[in-house]
Short mmCIF file of C-alpha atoms in Angstrom, two decimals:
data_model
loop_
_atom_site.label_atom_id
_atom_site.label_comp_id
_atom_site.label_asym_id
_atom_site.label_seq_id
_atom_site.Cartn_x
_atom_site.Cartn_y
_atom_site.Cartn_z
CA UNK A 1475 0.03 -0.13 0.02
CA UNK A 1476 1.32 3.52 -0.83
CA UNK A 1477 1.09 6.41 1.63
CA UNK A 1478 2.91 9.82 1.72
CA UNK A 1479 5.53 10.87 4.41
CA UNK A 1480 7.11 14.20 5.03
CA UNK A 1481 10.96 14.87 5.95
CA UNK A 1482 11.81 18.11 7.15
CA UNK A 1483 15.25 19.44 7.46
CA UNK A 1484 16.73 22.70 8.98
CA UNK A 1485 18.48 24.90 6.21
CA UNK A 1486 21.81 26.71 7.34
CA UNK A 1487 21.71 29.37 4.60
CA UNK A 1488 24.37 31.66 3.52
CA UNK A 1489 23.89 35.35 3.59
CA UNK A 1490 22.99 35.43 -0.04
CA UNK A 1491 20.61 32.44 0.20
CA UNK A 1492 18.96 33.82 3.28
CA UNK A 1493 18.20 36.97 1.37
CA UNK A 1494 16.67 34.95 -1.52
CA UNK A 1495 14.39 32.86 0.75
CA UNK A 1496 13.35 35.98 2.74
CA UNK A 1497 12.46 37.84 -0.39
CA UNK A 1498 10.55 35.02 -1.90
CA UNK A 1499 8.85 33.84 1.31
CA UNK A 1500 7.73 37.52 1.83
CA UNK A 1501 6.27 37.99 -1.75
CA UNK A 1502 4.39 34.73 -1.13
CA UNK A 1503 2.97 36.14 2.09
CA UNK A 1504 1.96 39.25 0.19
CA UNK A 1505 0.37 37.22 -2.72
CA UNK A 1506 -1.56 35.29 -0.08
CA UNK A 1507 -2.95 38.30 1.52
CA UNK A 1508 -4.15 39.58 -1.87
CA UNK A 1509 -5.85 36.36 -2.56
CA UNK A 1510 -7.40 36.72 0.97
CA UNK A 1511 -8.66 40.09 0.58
CA UNK A 1512 -10.33 39.06 -2.97
CA UNK A 1513 -11.92 36.01 -1.36
CA UNK A 1514 -13.11 37.90 1.90
CA UNK A 1515 -14.69 40.73 -0.21
CA UNK A 1516 -16.36 38.18 -2.50
CA UNK A 1517 -17.82 36.36 0.47
CA UNK A 1518 -19.02 39.38 2.31
CA UNK A 1519 -20.85 40.79 -0.64
CA UNK A 1520 -22.06 37.60 -2.54
CA UNK A 1521 -21.77 34.70 -0.06
CA UNK A 1522 -19.64 33.04 -2.92
CA UNK A 1523 -16.43 31.16 -2.20
CA UNK A 1524 -13.69 31.86 -4.53
CA UNK A 1525 -12.20 28.82 -6.30
CA UNK A 1526 -8.40 28.23 -7.02
CA UNK A 1527 -8.84 28.65 -10.69
CA UNK A 1528 -10.70 31.88 -10.24
CA UNK A 1529 -7.79 33.39 -7.94
CA UNK A 1530 -5.18 32.22 -10.49
CA UNK A 1531 -6.81 33.86 -13.34
CA UNK A 1532 -7.55 37.19 -11.49
CA UNK A 1533 -4.12 37.69 -9.80
CA UNK A 1534 -1.99 36.69 -12.55
CA UNK A 1535 -0.90 40.21 -13.46
CA UNK A 1536 -0.50 40.80 -9.71
CA UNK A 1537 3.29 41.99 -9.16
CA UNK A 1538 3.54 39.56 -6.15
CA UNK A 1539 2.39 36.75 -8.56
CA UNK A 1540 4.89 37.52 -11.08
CA UNK A 1541 7.96 37.89 -8.63
CA UNK A 1542 7.55 34.18 -8.00
CA UNK A 1543 7.77 31.13 -10.22
CA UNK A 1544 4.24 30.84 -11.70
CA UNK A 1545 3.47 27.27 -10.05
CA UNK A 1546 4.67 28.57 -6.73
CA UNK A 1547 2.41 31.68 -6.96
CA UNK A 1548 -0.45 29.29 -7.98
CA UNK A 1549 0.14 27.01 -4.97
CA UNK A 1550 0.05 29.98 -2.59
CA UNK A 1551 -3.54 31.03 -4.07
CA UNK A 1552 -4.61 27.37 -4.00
CA UNK A 1553 -3.95 27.32 -0.12
CA UNK A 1554 -6.18 30.35 0.07
CA UNK A 1555 -8.89 28.96 -1.74
CA UNK A 1556 -8.71 25.59 0.40
CA UNK A 1557 -8.65 27.61 3.58
CA UNK A 1558 -12.08 29.21 2.44
CA UNK A 1559 -13.43 25.88 1.29
CA UNK A 1560 -12.67 24.52 4.74
CA UNK A 1561 -14.57 27.48 6.26
CA UNK A 1562 -17.63 26.71 4.19
CA UNK A 1563 -17.54 23.02 5.19
CA UNK A 1564 -17.00 24.08 8.94
CA UNK A 1565 -19.99 26.52 8.63
CA UNK A 1566 -22.22 23.75 7.17
CA UNK A 1567 -21.10 21.55 10.08
CA UNK A 1568 -22.00 24.12 12.56
CA UNK A 1569 -25.52 24.53 11.06
CA UNK A 1570 -25.98 20.75 11.18
CA UNK A 1571 -25.00 20.49 14.82
CA UNK A 1572 -21.75 18.68 14.21
CA UNK A 1573 -19.51 21.44 15.89
CA UNK A 1574 -20.21 23.76 18.70
CA UNK A 1575 -18.34 26.89 17.57
CA UNK A 1576 -19.17 29.02 14.54
CA UNK A 1577 -15.86 29.23 12.50
CA UNK A 1578 -14.05 32.31 11.61
CA UNK A 1579 -13.51 33.62 8.08
CA UNK A 1580 -9.97 33.17 7.14
CA UNK A 1581 -7.93 36.25 8.11
CA UNK A 1582 -4.90 37.92 6.66
CA UNK A 1583 -1.42 36.95 7.49
CA UNK A 1584 0.90 39.36 9.34
CA UNK A 1585 1.73 42.16 7.15
CA UNK A 1586 5.71 41.83 7.14
CA UNK A 1587 5.63 38.06 7.81
CA UNK A 1588 6.74 35.10 5.61
CA UNK A 1589 4.87 31.99 4.33
CA UNK A 1590 5.95 28.82 2.77
CA UNK A 1591 6.90 28.23 -0.97
CA UNK A 1592 5.69 24.97 -2.57
CA UNK A 1593 7.46 23.53 -5.50
CA UNK A 1594 6.03 20.67 -7.50
CA UNK A 1595 8.73 18.06 -8.25
CA UNK A 1596 8.40 18.64 -12.10
CA UNK A 1597 9.75 22.23 -11.36
CA UNK A 1598 12.87 21.09 -9.26
CA UNK A 1599 15.96 19.63 -10.85
CA UNK A 1600 18.43 17.53 -9.49
CA UNK A 1601 22.03 17.66 -10.69
CA UNK A 1602 25.20 16.67 -8.85
CA UNK A 1603 23.55 16.24 -5.66
CA UNK A 1604 21.95 19.71 -5.57
CA UNK A 1605 18.33 20.68 -6.05
CA UNK A 1606 17.69 23.64 -8.32
CA UNK A 1607 14.61 25.71 -7.22
CA UNK A 1608 13.51 28.27 -10.13
CA UNK A 1609 12.59 31.80 -9.20
CA UNK A 1610 10.36 33.96 -11.34
CA UNK A 1611 11.22 35.93 -14.51
CA UNK A 1612 10.77 39.21 -12.73
CA UNK A 1613 13.49 38.23 -10.35
CA UNK A 1614 15.87 37.38 -12.96
CA UNK A 1615 15.35 40.71 -14.59
CA UNK A 1616 15.63 42.88 -11.43
CA UNK A 1617 18.41 40.93 -9.63
CA UNK A 1618 20.10 38.59 -12.33
CA UNK A 1619 19.15 35.54 -10.45
CA UNK A 1620 16.97 32.90 -11.86
CA UNK A 1621 17.25 30.05 -9.05
CA UNK A 1622 18.67 28.94 -5.81
CA UNK A 1623 20.07 25.46 -4.78
CA UNK A 1624 19.84 23.00 -1.79
CA UNK A 1625 21.56 19.73 -1.13
CA UNK A 1626 19.54 16.71 -1.70
CA UNK A 1627 19.45 14.51 1.31
CA UNK A 1628 21.26 11.19 0.94
CA UNK A 1629 18.60 9.14 2.79
CA UNK A 1630 15.73 9.85 0.21
CA UNK A 1631 15.24 8.56 -3.18
CA UNK A 1632 14.52 11.66 -5.55
CA UNK A 1633 12.26 9.46 -7.76
CA UNK A 1634 10.00 8.97 -4.74
CA UNK A 1635 9.67 12.58 -3.91
CA UNK A 1636 6.41 14.47 -4.91
CA UNK A 1637 6.67 17.87 -3.62
CA UNK A 1638 9.29 20.17 -1.90
CA UNK A 1639 8.37 22.94 0.41
CA UNK A 1640 10.39 25.64 2.08
CA UNK A 1641 9.03 26.61 5.46
CA UNK A 1642 9.88 29.68 7.15
CA UNK A 1643 9.49 29.55 11.08
CA UNK A 1644 10.66 31.79 13.85
CA UNK A 1645 13.49 33.20 11.93
CA UNK A 1646 14.74 29.73 10.57
CA UNK A 1647 14.17 28.04 7.29
CA UNK A 1648 13.24 24.35 6.79
CA UNK A 1649 12.84 22.36 3.56
CA UNK A 1650 10.28 19.52 3.55
CA UNK A 1651 10.11 16.77 1.30
CA UNK A 1652 6.91 14.92 0.61
CA UNK A 1653 7.45 11.47 -0.68
CA UNK A 1654 5.77 8.39 -1.41
CA UNK A 1655 5.90 5.39 1.09
CA UNK A 1656 5.05 1.88 0.40
CA UNK A 1657 4.20 -0.11 3.30
CA UNK A 1658 2.99 -3.84 3.56
CA UNK A 1659 0.25 -3.94 6.18
CA UNK A 1660 1.10 -6.66 8.69
CA UNK A 1661 -1.03 -9.51 9.82
CA UNK A 1662 -3.11 -8.01 12.80
CA UNK A 1663 -5.80 -9.36 15.10
CA UNK A 1664 -8.73 -6.84 15.55
CA UNK A 1665 -9.88 -8.68 18.68
CA UNK A 1666 -6.62 -7.36 20.32
CA UNK A 1667 -7.15 -3.98 21.44
CA UNK A 1668 -5.15 -1.16 23.13
CA UNK A 1669 -6.70 1.57 25.14
CA UNK A 1670 -5.09 4.97 25.75
CA UNK A 1671 -5.76 7.55 28.44
CA UNK A 1672 -4.03 10.74 27.95
CA UNK A 1673 -2.94 13.02 30.64
CA UNK A 1674 -0.19 15.35 31.83
CA UNK A 1675 2.50 13.58 34.14
CA UNK A 1676 1.48 10.44 32.42
CA UNK A 1677 1.20 11.59 29.01
CA UNK A 1678 -0.31 8.49 27.69
CA UNK A 1679 -1.50 5.55 29.82
CA UNK A 1680 -1.88 2.36 27.66
CA UNK A 1681 -3.54 -0.88 28.69
CA UNK A 1682 -4.52 -3.78 26.32
CA UNK A 1683 -6.29 -6.96 26.45
CA UNK A 1684 -2.99 -8.97 25.70
CA UNK A 1685 -1.69 -8.43 29.15
CA UNK A 1686 0.53 -5.40 28.72
CA UNK A 1687 0.43 -1.93 30.37
CA UNK A 1688 2.77 0.92 30.04
CA UNK A 1689 2.96 4.74 30.66
CA UNK A 1690 4.65 7.19 28.42
CA UNK A 1691 6.18 9.66 30.81
CA UNK A 1692 5.07 13.59 30.41
CA UNK A 1693 7.00 15.13 33.25
CA UNK A 1694 9.89 16.11 30.92
CA UNK A 1695 7.41 17.93 28.69
CA UNK A 1696 5.96 19.76 31.81
CA UNK A 1697 9.59 20.70 32.69
CA UNK A 1698 10.26 22.03 29.00
CA UNK A 1699 7.10 24.08 29.09
CA UNK A 1700 7.91 25.40 32.50
CA UNK A 1701 11.20 26.57 31.40
CA UNK A 1702 9.80 28.08 28.10
CA UNK A 1703 7.08 30.03 30.21
CA UNK A 1704 9.70 31.35 32.53
CA UNK A 1705 11.89 32.56 29.80
CA UNK A 1706 9.13 34.41 27.93
CA UNK A 1707 7.78 36.05 31.17
CA UNK A 1708 11.46 37.21 31.74
CA UNK A 1709 11.91 38.43 28.34
CA UNK A 1710 8.58 40.48 28.12
CA UNK A 1711 8.75 42.13 31.35
CA UNK A 1712 8.19 45.91 31.11
CA UNK A 1713 7.81 45.49 27.40
CA UNK A 1714 4.73 46.68 25.35
CA UNK A 1715 1.83 44.27 24.29
CA UNK A 1716 2.82 42.26 21.32
CA UNK A 1717 6.46 42.53 21.85
CA UNK A 1718 8.63 39.98 19.91
CA UNK A 1719 12.41 39.66 19.53
CA UNK A 1720 14.92 37.38 18.06
CA UNK A 1721 15.55 35.63 21.49
CA UNK A 1722 11.87 34.93 21.97
CA UNK A 1723 11.90 33.32 18.34
CA UNK A 1724 15.05 31.31 19.06
CA UNK A 1725 13.46 29.97 22.50
CA UNK A 1726 10.14 29.43 20.89
CA UNK A 1727 11.60 27.49 17.88
CA UNK A 1728 13.68 25.31 20.21
CA UNK A 1729 10.62 24.39 22.26
CA UNK A 1730 8.50 23.66 19.23
CA UNK A 1731 11.17 21.35 17.81
CA UNK A 1732 11.06 19.53 21.12
CA UNK A 1733 7.54 19.12 21.19
CA UNK A 1734 7.32 17.82 17.53
CA UNK A 1735 10.11 15.28 18.50
CA UNK A 1736 8.13 14.11 21.42
CA UNK A 1737 5.07 13.73 19.34
CA UNK A 1738 6.66 11.55 16.68
CA UNK A 1739 8.62 9.39 19.18
CA UNK A 1740 5.49 8.72 21.53
CA UNK A 1741 3.26 7.91 18.50
CA UNK A 1742 5.92 5.56 17.02
CA UNK A 1743 6.33 3.79 20.40
CA UNK A 1744 2.52 3.07 20.64
CA UNK A 1745 2.21 2.00 17.08
CA UNK A 1746 5.38 -0.25 17.26
CA UNK A 1747 4.00 -2.00 20.21
CA UNK A 1748 0.66 -2.64 18.45
CA UNK A 1749 2.68 -4.13 15.47
CA UNK A 1750 4.78 -6.23 17.80
CA UNK A 1751 1.87 -7.69 19.66
CA UNK A 1752 -0.41 -7.87 16.62
CA UNK A 1753 -2.78 -5.67 18.06
CA UNK A 1754 -5.29 -4.59 15.33
CA UNK A 1755 -7.61 -1.97 17.24
CA UNK A 1756 -6.61 1.01 18.98
CA UNK A 1757 -9.00 3.05 21.33
CA UNK A 1758 -8.04 6.64 22.20
CA UNK A 1759 -9.91 8.52 25.15
CA UNK A 1760 -10.71 12.01 24.03
CA UNK A 1761 -13.51 14.45 24.91
CA UNK A 1762 -14.20 16.98 22.17
CA UNK A 1763 -13.29 20.61 23.04
CA UNK A 1764 -11.53 19.41 26.26
CA UNK A 1765 -8.72 21.78 25.82
CA UNK A 1766 -10.92 24.94 25.15
CA UNK A 1767 -13.28 24.08 28.17
CA UNK A 1768 -10.38 23.08 30.63
CA UNK A 1769 -11.25 24.25 34.10
CA UNK A 1770 -8.48 22.63 36.42
CA UNK A 1771 -7.10 25.95 37.87
CA UNK A 1772 -4.63 28.35 36.27
CA UNK A 1773 -1.40 26.40 36.62
CA UNK A 1774 -2.93 22.95 35.69
CA UNK A 1775 -4.62 24.44 32.72
CA UNK A 1776 -1.58 25.92 31.35
CA UNK A 1777 0.35 22.57 31.76
CA UNK A 1778 -2.51 20.68 30.16
CA UNK A 1779 -3.16 23.07 27.17
CA UNK A 1780 0.68 23.50 26.41
CA UNK A 1781 1.19 19.72 26.02
CA UNK A 1782 0.52 18.79 22.31
CA UNK A 1783 -1.80 15.83 22.99
CA UNK A 1784 -4.11 16.60 20.11
CA UNK A 1785 -1.32 16.49 17.74
CA UNK A 1786 -0.18 13.24 19.18
CA UNK A 1787 -3.56 11.76 18.77
CA UNK A 1788 -3.58 12.85 15.16
CA UNK A 1789 -0.15 11.40 14.53
CA UNK A 1790 -1.18 8.07 16.03
CA UNK A 1791 -4.35 8.03 13.95
CA UNK A 1792 -2.23 8.63 10.86
CA UNK A 1793 0.30 5.94 11.48
CA UNK A 1794 -2.80 3.47 12.53
CA UNK A 1795 -4.14 4.14 8.78
CA UNK A 1796 -0.80 3.54 7.25
CA UNK A 1797 -0.31 0.25 9.01
CA UNK A 1798 -3.92 -0.91 8.85
CA UNK A 1799 -4.81 -0.55 12.68
CA UNK A 1800 -8.25 0.35 13.56
CA UNK A 1801 -8.37 3.68 15.24
CA UNK A 1802 -11.31 4.48 17.45
CA UNK A 1803 -11.91 7.81 19.42
CA UNK A 1804 -14.25 7.73 22.28
CA UNK A 1805 -15.43 9.88 25.05
CA UNK A 1806 -13.79 9.15 28.55
CA UNK A 1807 -16.32 10.40 31.00
CA UNK A 1808 -16.27 8.79 34.41
CA UNK A 1809 -13.46 6.30 33.35
CA UNK A 1810 -11.24 7.82 36.26
CA UNK A 1811 -13.95 7.46 38.85
CA UNK A 1812 -15.29 3.89 37.87
CA UNK A 1813 -13.69 0.83 39.01
CA UNK A 1814 -12.68 -1.42 36.19
CA UNK A 1815 -11.88 -4.42 38.66
CA UNK A 1816 -15.16 -4.28 40.17
CA UNK A 1817 -17.20 -4.07 36.87
CA UNK A 1818 -19.02 -0.58 38.00
CA UNK A 1819 -21.84 0.65 35.55
CA UNK A 1820 -20.01 3.04 33.32
CA UNK A 1821 -22.26 6.13 32.48
CA UNK A 1822 -22.01 8.16 29.23
CA UNK A 1823 -21.37 11.92 29.40
CA UNK A 1824 -24.56 13.93 30.44
CA UNK A 1825 -26.69 10.43 31.29
CA UNK A 1826 -25.42 9.51 34.72
CA UNK A 1827 -28.34 7.75 36.62
CA UNK A 1828 -29.67 9.60 39.67
CA UNK A 1829 -28.03 7.87 42.72
CA UNK A 1830 -25.23 6.46 40.78
CA UNK A 1831 -21.90 5.85 42.81
CA UNK A 1832 -18.78 4.25 42.09
CA UNK A 1833 -17.58 1.35 44.29
CA UNK A 1834 -13.92 2.56 44.49
CA UNK A 1835 -11.95 5.76 45.10
CA UNK A 1836 -9.02 7.54 43.69
CA UNK A 1837 -6.36 8.10 46.31
CA UNK A 1838 -3.12 9.95 46.66
CA UNK A 1839 -0.04 9.27 44.77
CA UNK A 1840 -1.82 8.39 41.46
CA UNK A 1841 -3.55 5.20 42.90
CA UNK A 1842 -6.92 3.91 42.75
CA UNK A 1843 -8.53 1.78 45.83
CA UNK A 1844 -11.17 -0.92 44.56
CA UNK A 1845 -13.92 -2.22 46.50
CA UNK A 1846 -11.86 -5.23 47.55
CA UNK A 1847 -9.33 -2.66 49.11
CA UNK A 1848 -6.76 -3.36 46.19
CA UNK A 1849 -4.59 -0.66 44.88
CA UNK A 1850 -4.04 -0.28 41.13
CA UNK A 1851 -2.73 2.61 39.03
CA UNK A 1852 -5.58 5.15 38.62
CA UNK A 1853 -4.60 5.97 35.01
CA UNK A 1854 -4.28 2.33 34.06
CA UNK A 1855 -7.99 2.07 35.50
CA UNK A 1856 -9.07 4.90 33.43
CA UNK A 1857 -7.38 3.36 30.25
CA UNK A 1858 -9.00 -0.03 30.83
CA UNK A 1859 -12.47 1.68 31.25
CA UNK A 1860 -11.85 3.50 27.98
CA UNK A 1861 -11.68 -0.14 26.44
CA UNK A 1862 -15.06 -0.81 28.36
CA UNK A 1863 -16.77 2.31 26.72
CA UNK A 1864 -16.50 0.46 23.12
CA UNK A 1865 -16.19 -3.21 24.13
CA UNK A 1866 -19.90 -3.79 23.50
CA UNK A 1867 -20.02 -1.94 20.17
CA UNK A 1868 -16.87 -3.51 18.86
CA UNK A 1869 -17.47 -6.87 20.25
CA UNK A 1870 -14.16 -6.83 22.38
CA UNK A 1871 -13.31 -9.41 25.04
CA UNK A 1872 -11.35 -7.83 27.97
CA UNK A 1873 -10.61 -10.86 29.94
CA UNK A 1874 -6.76 -10.50 28.91
CA UNK A 1875 -6.41 -7.23 31.03
CA UNK A 1876 -4.02 -8.22 33.64
CA UNK A 1877 -3.44 -7.25 37.17
CA UNK A 1878 0.22 -6.78 36.53
CA UNK A 1879 -0.76 -4.07 33.84
CA UNK A 1880 -3.01 -2.41 36.07
CA UNK A 1881 -0.66 -2.31 39.18
CA UNK A 1882 2.84 -2.10 37.90
CA UNK A 1883 2.87 -0.73 34.35
CA UNK A 1884 6.02 0.04 32.76
CA UNK A 1885 7.13 3.67 32.38
CA UNK A 1886 8.81 4.67 29.35
CA UNK A 1887 10.93 8.06 28.90
CA UNK A 1888 10.79 8.86 25.20
CA UNK A 1889 14.27 10.41 25.29
CA UNK A 1890 15.79 7.56 26.79
CA UNK A 1891 16.75 4.66 24.63
CA UNK A 1892 14.76 1.50 25.71
CA UNK A 1893 14.07 -1.90 23.96
CA UNK A 1894 10.42 -1.32 23.72
CA UNK A 1895 9.12 -4.89 22.74
CA UNK A 1896 10.87 -6.23 26.07
CA UNK A 1897 7.78 -4.85 28.03
CA UNK A 1898 6.09 -8.07 26.97
CA UNK A 1899 3.31 -8.83 29.04
CA UNK A 1900 2.35 -8.50 32.86
CA UNK A 1901 0.62 -11.76 33.82
CA UNK A 1902 -2.57 -12.66 35.83
CA UNK A 1903 -5.77 -11.96 34.26
CA UNK A 1904 -8.33 -9.66 36.12
CA UNK A 1905 -10.43 -8.18 33.15
CA UNK A 1906 -14.15 -8.56 32.55
CA UNK A 1907 -15.10 -10.74 29.76
#
């Protein structure tokens, strides 16, 4: 089966190359704003959403369009058209009751900012290990430059590359290679299931009906965000609102790189475990809008909102699709309160019966005390209950959930090398059929 992957590399440009990239990305930004202006005015006056070909035709004589290679300019305007198309779809979803908030009309980008450049592969030539990216005819006439060059990465096959992007971010430039990935789907068992309960200190708590249980640690992510917030607060002290500097851009980019790395590592750990244990179904506990509606106190809210769990969920879903793992998302109401071991009735959000009460209780130090006075990991209890949420619908048997997985899950630190498949299984079955 063929899928598409994306590899991103930091560009370390010379002074001349940086000037070219800044100029091109700035022109793309101005062209994007021109397309946004036309699309907004058209929508406000007529309710019509402009298509990409309409924008291409209308703005082909625009000086910002002509200052870039034609296909790059068209890609910038296509992005504008797609953003308005998405707005139209979200608006329809709002009126159909599928989403709670009315979407905002796509707005302008920062006046002096940069935006990405997208080059179709047909326009980029490879020669002597260097990729040649064409510039517009106007640039050649004005500056005597018709292209710029970047080194082709050695770990990619140029024949598989479909698109190349130059991405500006926080004062740095990256090159992204979109390429085709051919993956053979392994033999997986859909009756084997892994339940995931997201959190803060325990970023992902995972329990399966194959007897395994593990926690991907989130404490280091909390520490990184705490460091970042302190640095931002220090640099913005006594500064006007909206203040930004090169130092702020540098520490923001460093923090964002670490977050992206954490997302990719954690997602890969989860999916690799599924492949190793032949788990064919993955259930992720997620309450829609839970970040926007978080009400856990100022400090806890800050920790929760800044950890990129939503991006991690999306990345896991992408990898599941790539490898043929069934990804299921379910609401996780009352999963922390209800005792999995005692088989308590598990209410749905907003449908708790009058007089309902759980048999166990969450205690200090992250433990849950069951009705039989046994102590298990509270987050593992939640992850197991997330499996119960969908067990009837999916026809899953949870008898393989073990006491070892609930009591002593393996803790994994994503930036410390570990032989992940060695977690194997923790024995002694306690799960409900």
